[in-house]
Short mmCIF file of C-alpha atoms in Angstrom, two decimals:
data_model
loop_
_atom_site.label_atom_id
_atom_site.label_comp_id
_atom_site.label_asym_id
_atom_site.label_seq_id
_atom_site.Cartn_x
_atom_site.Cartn_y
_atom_site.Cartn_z
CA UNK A 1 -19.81 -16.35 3.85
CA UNK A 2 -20.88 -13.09 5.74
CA UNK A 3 -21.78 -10.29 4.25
CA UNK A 4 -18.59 -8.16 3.93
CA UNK A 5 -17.04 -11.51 2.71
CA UNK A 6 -19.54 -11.23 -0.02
CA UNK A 7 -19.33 -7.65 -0.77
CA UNK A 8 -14.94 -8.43 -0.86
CA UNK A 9 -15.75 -11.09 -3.56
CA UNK A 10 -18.03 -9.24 -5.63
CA UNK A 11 -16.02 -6.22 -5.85
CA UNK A 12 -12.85 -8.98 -6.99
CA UNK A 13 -14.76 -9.86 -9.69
CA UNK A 14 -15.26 -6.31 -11.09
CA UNK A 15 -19.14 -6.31 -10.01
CA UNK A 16 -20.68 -2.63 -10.84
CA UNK A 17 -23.77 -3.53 -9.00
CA UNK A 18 -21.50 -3.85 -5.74
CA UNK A 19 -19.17 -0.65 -6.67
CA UNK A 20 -21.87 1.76 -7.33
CA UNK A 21 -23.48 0.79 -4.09
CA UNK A 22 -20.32 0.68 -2.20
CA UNK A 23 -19.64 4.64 -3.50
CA UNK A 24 -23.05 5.39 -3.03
CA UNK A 25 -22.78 4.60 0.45
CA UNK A 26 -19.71 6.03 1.54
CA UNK A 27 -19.67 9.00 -0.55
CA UNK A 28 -22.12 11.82 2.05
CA UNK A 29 -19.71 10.20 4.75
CA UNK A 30 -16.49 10.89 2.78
CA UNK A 31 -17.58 14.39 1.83
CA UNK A 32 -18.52 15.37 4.93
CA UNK A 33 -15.27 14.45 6.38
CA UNK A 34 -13.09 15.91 3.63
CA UNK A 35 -15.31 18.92 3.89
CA UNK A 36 -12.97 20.33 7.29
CA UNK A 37 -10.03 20.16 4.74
CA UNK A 38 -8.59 22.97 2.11
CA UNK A 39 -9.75 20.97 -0.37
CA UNK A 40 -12.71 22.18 -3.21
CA UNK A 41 -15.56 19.71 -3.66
CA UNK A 42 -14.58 18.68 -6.85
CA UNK A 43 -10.99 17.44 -5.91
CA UNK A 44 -12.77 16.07 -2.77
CA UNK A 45 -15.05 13.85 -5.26
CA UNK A 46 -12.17 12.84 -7.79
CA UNK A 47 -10.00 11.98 -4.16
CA UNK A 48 -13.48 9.51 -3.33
CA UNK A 49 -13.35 7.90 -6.88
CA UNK A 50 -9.60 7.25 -6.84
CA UNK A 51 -10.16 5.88 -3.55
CA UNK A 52 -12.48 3.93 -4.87
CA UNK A 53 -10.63 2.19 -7.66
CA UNK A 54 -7.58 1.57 -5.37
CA UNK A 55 -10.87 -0.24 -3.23
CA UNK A 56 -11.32 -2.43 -6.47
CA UNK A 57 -7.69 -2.92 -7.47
CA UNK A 58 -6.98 -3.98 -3.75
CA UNK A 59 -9.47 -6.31 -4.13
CA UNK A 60 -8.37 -7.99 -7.32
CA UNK A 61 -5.34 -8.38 -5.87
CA UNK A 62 -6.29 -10.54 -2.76
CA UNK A 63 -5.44 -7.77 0.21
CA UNK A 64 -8.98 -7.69 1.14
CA UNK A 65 -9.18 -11.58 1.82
CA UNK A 66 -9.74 -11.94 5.74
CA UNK A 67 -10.52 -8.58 6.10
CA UNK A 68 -11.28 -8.08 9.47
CA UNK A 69 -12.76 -4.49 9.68
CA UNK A 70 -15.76 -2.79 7.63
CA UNK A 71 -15.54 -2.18 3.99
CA UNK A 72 -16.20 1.22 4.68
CA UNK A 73 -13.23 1.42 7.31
CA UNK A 74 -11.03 -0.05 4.90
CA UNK A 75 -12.49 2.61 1.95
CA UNK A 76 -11.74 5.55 4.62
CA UNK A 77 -8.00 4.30 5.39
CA UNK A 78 -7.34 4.52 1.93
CA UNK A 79 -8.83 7.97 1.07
CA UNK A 80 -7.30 9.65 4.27
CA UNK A 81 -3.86 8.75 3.17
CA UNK A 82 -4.89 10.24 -0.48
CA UNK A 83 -6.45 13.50 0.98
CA UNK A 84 -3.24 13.81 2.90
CA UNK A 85 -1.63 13.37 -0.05
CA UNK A 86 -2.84 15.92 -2.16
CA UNK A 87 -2.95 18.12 0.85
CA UNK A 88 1.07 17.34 0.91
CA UNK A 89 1.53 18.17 -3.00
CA UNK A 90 -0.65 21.26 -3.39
CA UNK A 91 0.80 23.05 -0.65
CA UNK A 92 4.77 21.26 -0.16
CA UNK A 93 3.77 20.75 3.63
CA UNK A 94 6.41 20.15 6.16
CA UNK A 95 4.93 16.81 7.11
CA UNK A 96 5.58 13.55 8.70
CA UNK A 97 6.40 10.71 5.88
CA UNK A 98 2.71 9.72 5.00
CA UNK A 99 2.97 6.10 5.55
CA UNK A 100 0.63 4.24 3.68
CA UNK A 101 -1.50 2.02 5.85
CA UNK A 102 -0.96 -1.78 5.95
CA UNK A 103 -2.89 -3.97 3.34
CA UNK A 104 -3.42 -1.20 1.01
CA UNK A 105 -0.97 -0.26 -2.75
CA UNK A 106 -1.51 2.25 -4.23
CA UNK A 107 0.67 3.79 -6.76
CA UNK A 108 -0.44 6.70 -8.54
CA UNK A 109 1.59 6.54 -11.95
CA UNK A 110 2.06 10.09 -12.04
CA UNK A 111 5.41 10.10 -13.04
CA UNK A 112 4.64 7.86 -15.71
CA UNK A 113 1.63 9.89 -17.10
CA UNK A 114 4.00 12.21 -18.33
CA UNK A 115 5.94 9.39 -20.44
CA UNK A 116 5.79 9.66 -23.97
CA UNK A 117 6.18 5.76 -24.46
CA UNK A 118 3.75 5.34 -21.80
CA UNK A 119 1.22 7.75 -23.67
CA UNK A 120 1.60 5.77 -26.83
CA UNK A 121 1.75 2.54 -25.44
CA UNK A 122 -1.71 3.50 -23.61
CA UNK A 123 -3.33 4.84 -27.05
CA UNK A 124 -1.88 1.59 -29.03
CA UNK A 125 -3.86 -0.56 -26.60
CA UNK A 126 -6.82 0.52 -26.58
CA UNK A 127 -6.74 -0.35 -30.20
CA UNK A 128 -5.73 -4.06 -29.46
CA UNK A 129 -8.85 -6.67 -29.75
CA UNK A 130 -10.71 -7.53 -26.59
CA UNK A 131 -9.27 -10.95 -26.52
CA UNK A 132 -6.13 -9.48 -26.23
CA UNK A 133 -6.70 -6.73 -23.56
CA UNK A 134 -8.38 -9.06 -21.60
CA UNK A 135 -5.57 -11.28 -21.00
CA UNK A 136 -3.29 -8.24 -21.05
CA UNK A 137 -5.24 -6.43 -18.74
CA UNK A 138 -5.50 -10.08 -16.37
CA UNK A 139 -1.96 -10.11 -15.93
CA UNK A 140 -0.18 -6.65 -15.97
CA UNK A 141 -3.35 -4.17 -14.23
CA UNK A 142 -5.13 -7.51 -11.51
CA UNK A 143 -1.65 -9.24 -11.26
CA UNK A 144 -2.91 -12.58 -11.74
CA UNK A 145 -0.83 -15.64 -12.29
CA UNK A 146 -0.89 -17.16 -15.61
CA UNK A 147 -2.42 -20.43 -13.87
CA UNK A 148 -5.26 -18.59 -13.17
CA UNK A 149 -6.14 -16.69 -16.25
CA UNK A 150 -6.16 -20.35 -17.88
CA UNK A 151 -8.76 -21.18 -15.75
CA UNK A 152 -10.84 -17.59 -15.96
CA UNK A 153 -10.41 -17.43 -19.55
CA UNK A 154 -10.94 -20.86 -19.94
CA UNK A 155 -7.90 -21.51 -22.26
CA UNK A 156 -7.28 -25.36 -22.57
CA UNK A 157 -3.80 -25.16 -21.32
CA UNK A 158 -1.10 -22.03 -20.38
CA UNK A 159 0.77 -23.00 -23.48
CA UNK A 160 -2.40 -21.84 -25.53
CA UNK A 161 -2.61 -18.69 -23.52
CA UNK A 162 1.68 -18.09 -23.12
CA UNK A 163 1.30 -18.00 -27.35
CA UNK A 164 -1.77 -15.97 -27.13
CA UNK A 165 -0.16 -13.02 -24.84
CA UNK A 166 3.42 -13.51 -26.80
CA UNK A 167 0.92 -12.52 -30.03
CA UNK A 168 -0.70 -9.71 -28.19
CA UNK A 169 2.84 -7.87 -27.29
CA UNK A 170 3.72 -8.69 -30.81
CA UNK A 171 0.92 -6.85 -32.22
CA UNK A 172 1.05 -3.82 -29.62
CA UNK A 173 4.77 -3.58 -31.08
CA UNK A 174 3.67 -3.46 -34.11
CA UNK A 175 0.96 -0.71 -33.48
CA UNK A 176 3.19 1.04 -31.24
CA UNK A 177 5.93 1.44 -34.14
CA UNK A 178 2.93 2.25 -36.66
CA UNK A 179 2.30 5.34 -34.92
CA UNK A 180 5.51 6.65 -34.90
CA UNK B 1 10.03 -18.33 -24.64
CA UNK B 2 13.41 -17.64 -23.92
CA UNK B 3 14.58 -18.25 -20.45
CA UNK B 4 14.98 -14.34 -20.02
CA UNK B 5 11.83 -13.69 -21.15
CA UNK B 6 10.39 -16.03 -18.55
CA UNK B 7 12.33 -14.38 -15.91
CA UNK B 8 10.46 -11.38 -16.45
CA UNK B 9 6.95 -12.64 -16.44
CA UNK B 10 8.15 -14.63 -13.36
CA UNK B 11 9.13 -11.26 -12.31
CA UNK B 12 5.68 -9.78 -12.84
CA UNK B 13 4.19 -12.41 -11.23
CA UNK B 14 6.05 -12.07 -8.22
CA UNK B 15 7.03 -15.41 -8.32
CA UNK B 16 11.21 -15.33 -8.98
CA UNK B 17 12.99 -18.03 -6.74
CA UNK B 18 15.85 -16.56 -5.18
CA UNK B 19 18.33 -17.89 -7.63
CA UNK B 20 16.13 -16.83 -10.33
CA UNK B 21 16.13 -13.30 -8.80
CA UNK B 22 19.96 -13.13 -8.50
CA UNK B 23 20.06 -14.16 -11.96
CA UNK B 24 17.32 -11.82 -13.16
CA UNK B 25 19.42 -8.35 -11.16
CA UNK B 26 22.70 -9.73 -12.68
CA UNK B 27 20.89 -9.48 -16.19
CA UNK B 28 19.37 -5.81 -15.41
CA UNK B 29 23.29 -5.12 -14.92
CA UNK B 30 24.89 -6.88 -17.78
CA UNK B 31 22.65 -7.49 -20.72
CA UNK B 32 21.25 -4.21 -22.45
CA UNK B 33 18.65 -5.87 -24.47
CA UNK B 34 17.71 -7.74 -21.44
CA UNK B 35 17.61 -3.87 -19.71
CA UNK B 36 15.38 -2.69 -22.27
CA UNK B 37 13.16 -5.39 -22.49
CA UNK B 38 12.21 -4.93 -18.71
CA UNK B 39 12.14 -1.32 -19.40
CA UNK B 40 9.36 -1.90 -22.25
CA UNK B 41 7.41 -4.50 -19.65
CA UNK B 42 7.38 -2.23 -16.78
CA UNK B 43 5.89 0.70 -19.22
CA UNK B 44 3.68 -1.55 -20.60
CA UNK B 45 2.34 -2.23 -17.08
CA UNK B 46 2.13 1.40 -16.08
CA UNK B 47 -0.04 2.38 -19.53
CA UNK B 48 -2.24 -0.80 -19.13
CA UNK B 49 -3.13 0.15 -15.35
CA UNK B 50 -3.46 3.93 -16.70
CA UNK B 51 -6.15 2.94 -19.23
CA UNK B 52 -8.18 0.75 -17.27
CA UNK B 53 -8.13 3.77 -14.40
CA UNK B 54 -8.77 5.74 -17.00
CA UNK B 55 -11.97 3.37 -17.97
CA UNK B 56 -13.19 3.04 -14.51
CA UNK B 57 -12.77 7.12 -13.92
CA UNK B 58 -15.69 7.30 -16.52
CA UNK B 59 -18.03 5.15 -15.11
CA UNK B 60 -17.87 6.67 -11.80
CA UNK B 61 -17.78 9.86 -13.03
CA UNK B 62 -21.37 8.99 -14.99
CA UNK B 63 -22.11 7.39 -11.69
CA UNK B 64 -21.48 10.61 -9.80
CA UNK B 65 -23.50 13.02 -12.04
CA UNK B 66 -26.15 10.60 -11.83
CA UNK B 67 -26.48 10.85 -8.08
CA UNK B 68 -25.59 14.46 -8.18
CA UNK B 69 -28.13 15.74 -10.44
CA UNK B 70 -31.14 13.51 -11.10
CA UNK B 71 -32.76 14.60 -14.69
CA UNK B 72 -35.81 16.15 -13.74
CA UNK B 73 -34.34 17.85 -10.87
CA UNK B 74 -31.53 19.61 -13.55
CA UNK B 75 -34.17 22.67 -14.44
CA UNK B 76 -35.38 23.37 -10.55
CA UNK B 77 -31.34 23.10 -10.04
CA UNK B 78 -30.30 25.74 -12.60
CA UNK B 79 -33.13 27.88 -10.77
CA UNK B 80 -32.15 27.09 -7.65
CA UNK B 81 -28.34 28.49 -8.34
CA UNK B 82 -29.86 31.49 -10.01
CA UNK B 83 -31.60 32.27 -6.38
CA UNK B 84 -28.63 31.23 -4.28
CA UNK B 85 -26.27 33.64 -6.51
CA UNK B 86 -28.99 36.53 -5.69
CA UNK B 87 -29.15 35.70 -2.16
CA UNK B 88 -25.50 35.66 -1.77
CA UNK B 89 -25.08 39.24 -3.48
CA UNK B 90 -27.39 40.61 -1.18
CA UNK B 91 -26.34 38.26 1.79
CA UNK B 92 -22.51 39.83 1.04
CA UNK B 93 -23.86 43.23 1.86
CA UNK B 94 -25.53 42.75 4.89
CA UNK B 95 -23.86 40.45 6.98
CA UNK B 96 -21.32 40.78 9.34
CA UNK B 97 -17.53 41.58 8.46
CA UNK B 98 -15.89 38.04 9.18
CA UNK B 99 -11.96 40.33 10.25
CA UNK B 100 -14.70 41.59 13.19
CA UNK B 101 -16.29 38.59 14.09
CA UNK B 102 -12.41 36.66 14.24
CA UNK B 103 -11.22 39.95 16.70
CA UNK B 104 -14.34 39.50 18.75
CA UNK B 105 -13.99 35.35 19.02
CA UNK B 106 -10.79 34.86 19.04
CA UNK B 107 -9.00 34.40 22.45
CA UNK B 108 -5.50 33.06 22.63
CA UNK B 109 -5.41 29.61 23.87
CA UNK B 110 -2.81 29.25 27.35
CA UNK B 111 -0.51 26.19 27.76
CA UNK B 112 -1.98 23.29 29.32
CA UNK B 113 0.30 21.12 28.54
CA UNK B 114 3.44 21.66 30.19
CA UNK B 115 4.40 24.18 33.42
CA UNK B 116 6.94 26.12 32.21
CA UNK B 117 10.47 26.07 33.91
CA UNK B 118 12.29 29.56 33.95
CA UNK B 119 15.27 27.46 32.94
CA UNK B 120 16.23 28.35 29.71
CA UNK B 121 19.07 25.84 29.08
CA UNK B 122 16.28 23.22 29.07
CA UNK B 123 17.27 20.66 26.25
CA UNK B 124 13.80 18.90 26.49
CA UNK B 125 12.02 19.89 22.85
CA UNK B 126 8.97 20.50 24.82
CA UNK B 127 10.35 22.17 27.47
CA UNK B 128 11.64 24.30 25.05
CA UNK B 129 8.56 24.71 22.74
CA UNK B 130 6.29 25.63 25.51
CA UNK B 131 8.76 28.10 27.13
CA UNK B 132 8.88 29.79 23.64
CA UNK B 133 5.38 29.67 23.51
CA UNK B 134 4.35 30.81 26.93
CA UNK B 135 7.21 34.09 26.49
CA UNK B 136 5.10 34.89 23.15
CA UNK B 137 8.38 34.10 21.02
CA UNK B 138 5.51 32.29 18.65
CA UNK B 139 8.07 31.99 15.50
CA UNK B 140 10.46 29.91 17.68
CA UNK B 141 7.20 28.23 19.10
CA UNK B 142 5.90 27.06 15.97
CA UNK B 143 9.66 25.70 14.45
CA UNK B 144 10.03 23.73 17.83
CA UNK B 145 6.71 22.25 17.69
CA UNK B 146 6.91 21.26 14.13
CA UNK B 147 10.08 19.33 15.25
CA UNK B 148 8.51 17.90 17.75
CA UNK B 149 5.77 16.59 15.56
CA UNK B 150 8.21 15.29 13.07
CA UNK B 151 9.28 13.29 15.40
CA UNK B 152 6.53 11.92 17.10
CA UNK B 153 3.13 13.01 15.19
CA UNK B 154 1.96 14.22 18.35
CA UNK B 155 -1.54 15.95 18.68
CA UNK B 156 -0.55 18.89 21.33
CA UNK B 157 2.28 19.86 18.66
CA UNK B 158 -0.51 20.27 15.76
CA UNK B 159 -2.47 22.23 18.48
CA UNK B 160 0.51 24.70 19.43
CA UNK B 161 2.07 24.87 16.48
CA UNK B 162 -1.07 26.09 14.48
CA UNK B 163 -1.77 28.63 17.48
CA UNK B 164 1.42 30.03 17.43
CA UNK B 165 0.91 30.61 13.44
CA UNK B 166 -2.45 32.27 14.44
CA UNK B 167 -0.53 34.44 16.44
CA UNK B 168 1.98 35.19 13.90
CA UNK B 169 -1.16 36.12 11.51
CA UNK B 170 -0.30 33.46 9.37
CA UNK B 171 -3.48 31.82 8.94
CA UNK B 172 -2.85 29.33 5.81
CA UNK B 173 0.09 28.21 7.71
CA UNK B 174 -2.25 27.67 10.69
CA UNK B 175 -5.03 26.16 8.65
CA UNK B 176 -1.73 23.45 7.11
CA UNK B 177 -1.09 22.70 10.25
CA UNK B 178 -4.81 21.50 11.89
CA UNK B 179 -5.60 19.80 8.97
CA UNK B 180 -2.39 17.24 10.17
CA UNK B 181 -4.79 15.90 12.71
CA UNK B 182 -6.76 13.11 12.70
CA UNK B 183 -10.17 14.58 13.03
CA UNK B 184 -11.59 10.94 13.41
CA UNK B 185 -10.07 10.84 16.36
CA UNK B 186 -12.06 12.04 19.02
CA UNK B 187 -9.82 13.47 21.88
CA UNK B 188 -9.58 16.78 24.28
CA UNK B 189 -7.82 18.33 21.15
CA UNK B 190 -10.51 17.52 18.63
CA UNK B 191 -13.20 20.31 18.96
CA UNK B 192 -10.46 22.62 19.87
CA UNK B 193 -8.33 21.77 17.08
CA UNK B 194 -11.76 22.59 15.01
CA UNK B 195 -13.22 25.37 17.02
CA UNK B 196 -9.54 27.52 15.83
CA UNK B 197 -9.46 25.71 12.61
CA UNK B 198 -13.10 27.39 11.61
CA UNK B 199 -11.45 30.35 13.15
CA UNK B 200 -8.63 30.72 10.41
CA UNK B 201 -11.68 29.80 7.66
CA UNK B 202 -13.36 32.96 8.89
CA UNK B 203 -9.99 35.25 8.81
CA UNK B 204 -9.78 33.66 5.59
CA UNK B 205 -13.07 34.19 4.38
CA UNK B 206 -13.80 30.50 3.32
CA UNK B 207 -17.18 31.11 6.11
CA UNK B 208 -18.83 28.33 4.69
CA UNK B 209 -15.67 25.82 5.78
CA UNK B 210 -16.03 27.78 8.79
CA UNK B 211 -19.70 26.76 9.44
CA UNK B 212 -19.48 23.13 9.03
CA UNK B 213 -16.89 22.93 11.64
CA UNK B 214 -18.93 25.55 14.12
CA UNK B 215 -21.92 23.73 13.90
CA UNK B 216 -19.51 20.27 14.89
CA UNK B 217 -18.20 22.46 18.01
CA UNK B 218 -21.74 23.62 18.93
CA UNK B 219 -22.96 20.03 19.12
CA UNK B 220 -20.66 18.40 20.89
CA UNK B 221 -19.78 19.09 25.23
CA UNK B 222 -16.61 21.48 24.31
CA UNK B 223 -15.68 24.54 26.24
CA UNK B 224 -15.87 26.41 23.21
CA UNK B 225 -19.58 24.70 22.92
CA UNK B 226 -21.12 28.50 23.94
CA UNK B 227 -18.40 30.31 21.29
CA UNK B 228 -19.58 28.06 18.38
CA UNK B 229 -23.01 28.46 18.69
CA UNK B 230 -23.09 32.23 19.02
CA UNK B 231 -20.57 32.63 15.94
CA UNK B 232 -22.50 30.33 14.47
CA UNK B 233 -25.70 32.29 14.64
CA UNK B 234 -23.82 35.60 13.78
CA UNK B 235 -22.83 34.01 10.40
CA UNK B 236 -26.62 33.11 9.90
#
């Protein structure tokens, strides 16, 4: 395994070690080239951290398996196309369709921020138990296959964990109509 | 588990058959409660990714004032600002007025693209672009060369089209406009793309946006390599 094969495996399994060095050593570089845009340095820093998470997410997901460029290359691909993306909804710029690069998802939710039932749905998990948003959180935010959260939960079979999550929905409905 | 709720979760999983998926739209058409069941899964998704964004927003965010401001250094900081607030107050009254320093730099930038024909029923976009361009018709310029790099994201069109906004005094059109290119990219059009970028910053007042890209120009083998550094040394 070399060493961005490494770095790719760590950041799958959620290491903060490997984030925080991975934003610490991309973050002058991304400034600096954001820096040439309209953009104020604090947008410019929340841009880098989003950019960041989609890093993560893409990496839970499996796109970053084979990767053949840098890390960092991969980290820049994905915060060009969100610079020019707030560049495109702070200013309604007559622009090319943004096209996101290949091996890279990224959907921002903003739509869905505004949501009422999203809102509550969000504050009613939180308040679930940490058994519960783990396997939650496993299947609907790192799309893994139930097969697989048997094995990283350790569950003795996917019957155990299919009547586990069924009980976790059940009691987010319940909490969900409780705070209506 | 009812078979529809396993169709969703197969769904989610991305792992429908096709069968399973014509079965699964067929429901979304027919079956309200199989509708609104999808309806609460897909939400359900969207606030679970939300929070955990959400989560990992915070620790990046400590991350980020951790590497911004290291304790000890917060007091010297605070000073710090205090001093570069002072020097900025007087700095505002004694430097240079940044309309007079844009009149004295700025030189409109000729076509090298294209020769212009005198033939004006041209139908080639280019054609037509540059002949607006070259006759000064800069509003027509700029609409043609927007079209053009609709069409084909081509680097001379950002060039021409944010010159001909220059022209037209519209300088946050013109700043839109360079900030399309790739500045990655290193091509004839990148230090001149930047050299009249930091221009507009200037007319603009945002100097210090200016600087960073002068002090790119001024390093690198561009014709406006002499322009930079001069400006550059003005604004210091």
């Amino acid at each position: 395994m070399n060493e961005v094969e490494h770095t790719i495996k760590q950041l799958r399994e959620g290491d903060e070690l490997t984030i925080s060095s991975v934003y610490k050593s991309n973050r002058e570089k991304f400034i600096s080239y954001a820096r040439r845009f309209d953009i104020n340095r604090e947008d410019i820093i929340d841009i880098y951290q989003d950019a960041i998470i989609a890093l993560t997410e893409n990496a839970k997901k499996g796109l970053l398996d084979g990767l053949k460029s840098e890390i960092s290359t991969y980290l820049f691909s994905i915060g060009k196309y969100m610079i020019y993306n707030h560049l495109k909804k702070n200013k309604n710029l007559p622009l090319l369709e943004n096209n996101i690069p290949d091996n890279i998802t990224w959907n921002d939710y903003a739509e869905e921020m505004q949501d009422d039932d999203v809102r509550k749905m969000k504050a009613s998990f939180s308040k679930l138990g940490e058994q519960c948003q783990k396997v939650l959180r496993l299947f609907y935010y790192e799309e893994k296959k139930l097969d697989d959260i048997v094995t990283a939960l350790a569950y003795s079979n996917k019957d155990v964990l299919k009547s586990q999550k069924s009980r976790c929905i059940k009691q987010l409905k319940e909490l969900i109509q409780n705070d209506k | 588990m009812t078979n529809k709720d396993l169709l969703i979760e197969k769904f989610l999983e991305h792992t429908l058959s096709a069968e399973e998926q014509l079965e699964f739209d067929r429901l979304l058409q027919s079956d309200a409660a199989f509708q609104q069941e999808f309806e609460f899964q897909k939400k359900l998704k969207a606030s679970i990714i939300i929070e955990t964004r959400e989560k990992q927003k915070q620790q990046l965010r400590a991350l980020e004032r951790e590497i911004a401001t290291p304790s000890r250094f917060k007091y010297a900081a605070a000073a710090a600002i205090i001093l570069v607030v002072f020097a900025a107050l007087i700095f505002a009254l004694i430097r240079p007025d940044t309309d007079d320093l844009y009149a004295s730099y700025y030189e409109p930038f000729p076509n090298l693209e294209k020769p212009t024909t005198r033939d004006k029923t041209t139908t080639d976009l280019p054609a037509k672009a540059f002949y607006a361009y070259d006759t000064e018709n800069y509003a027509t310029a700029a609409a043609l060369f927007d079209q053009i790099y609709t069409q084909q994201a081509a680097d001379y069109a950002i060039l021409y089209e944010g010159l001909s906004y220059m022209e037209l005094g519209k300088f946050r059109q013109a700043i839109q406009t360079f900030e399309l290119f790739d500045f990655e990219k290193q091509n004839n059009y990148t230090h001149t793309i930047s050299w009249y970028l930091a221009l507009c910053y200037l007319k603009n007042q945002q100097t210090e946006r200016a600087k960073f890209l002068l002090e790119e120009v001024s390093l690198s083998d561009s014709q406006f390599k002499t322009s930079s550094t001069e400006l550059l040394e003005e604004l210091n």
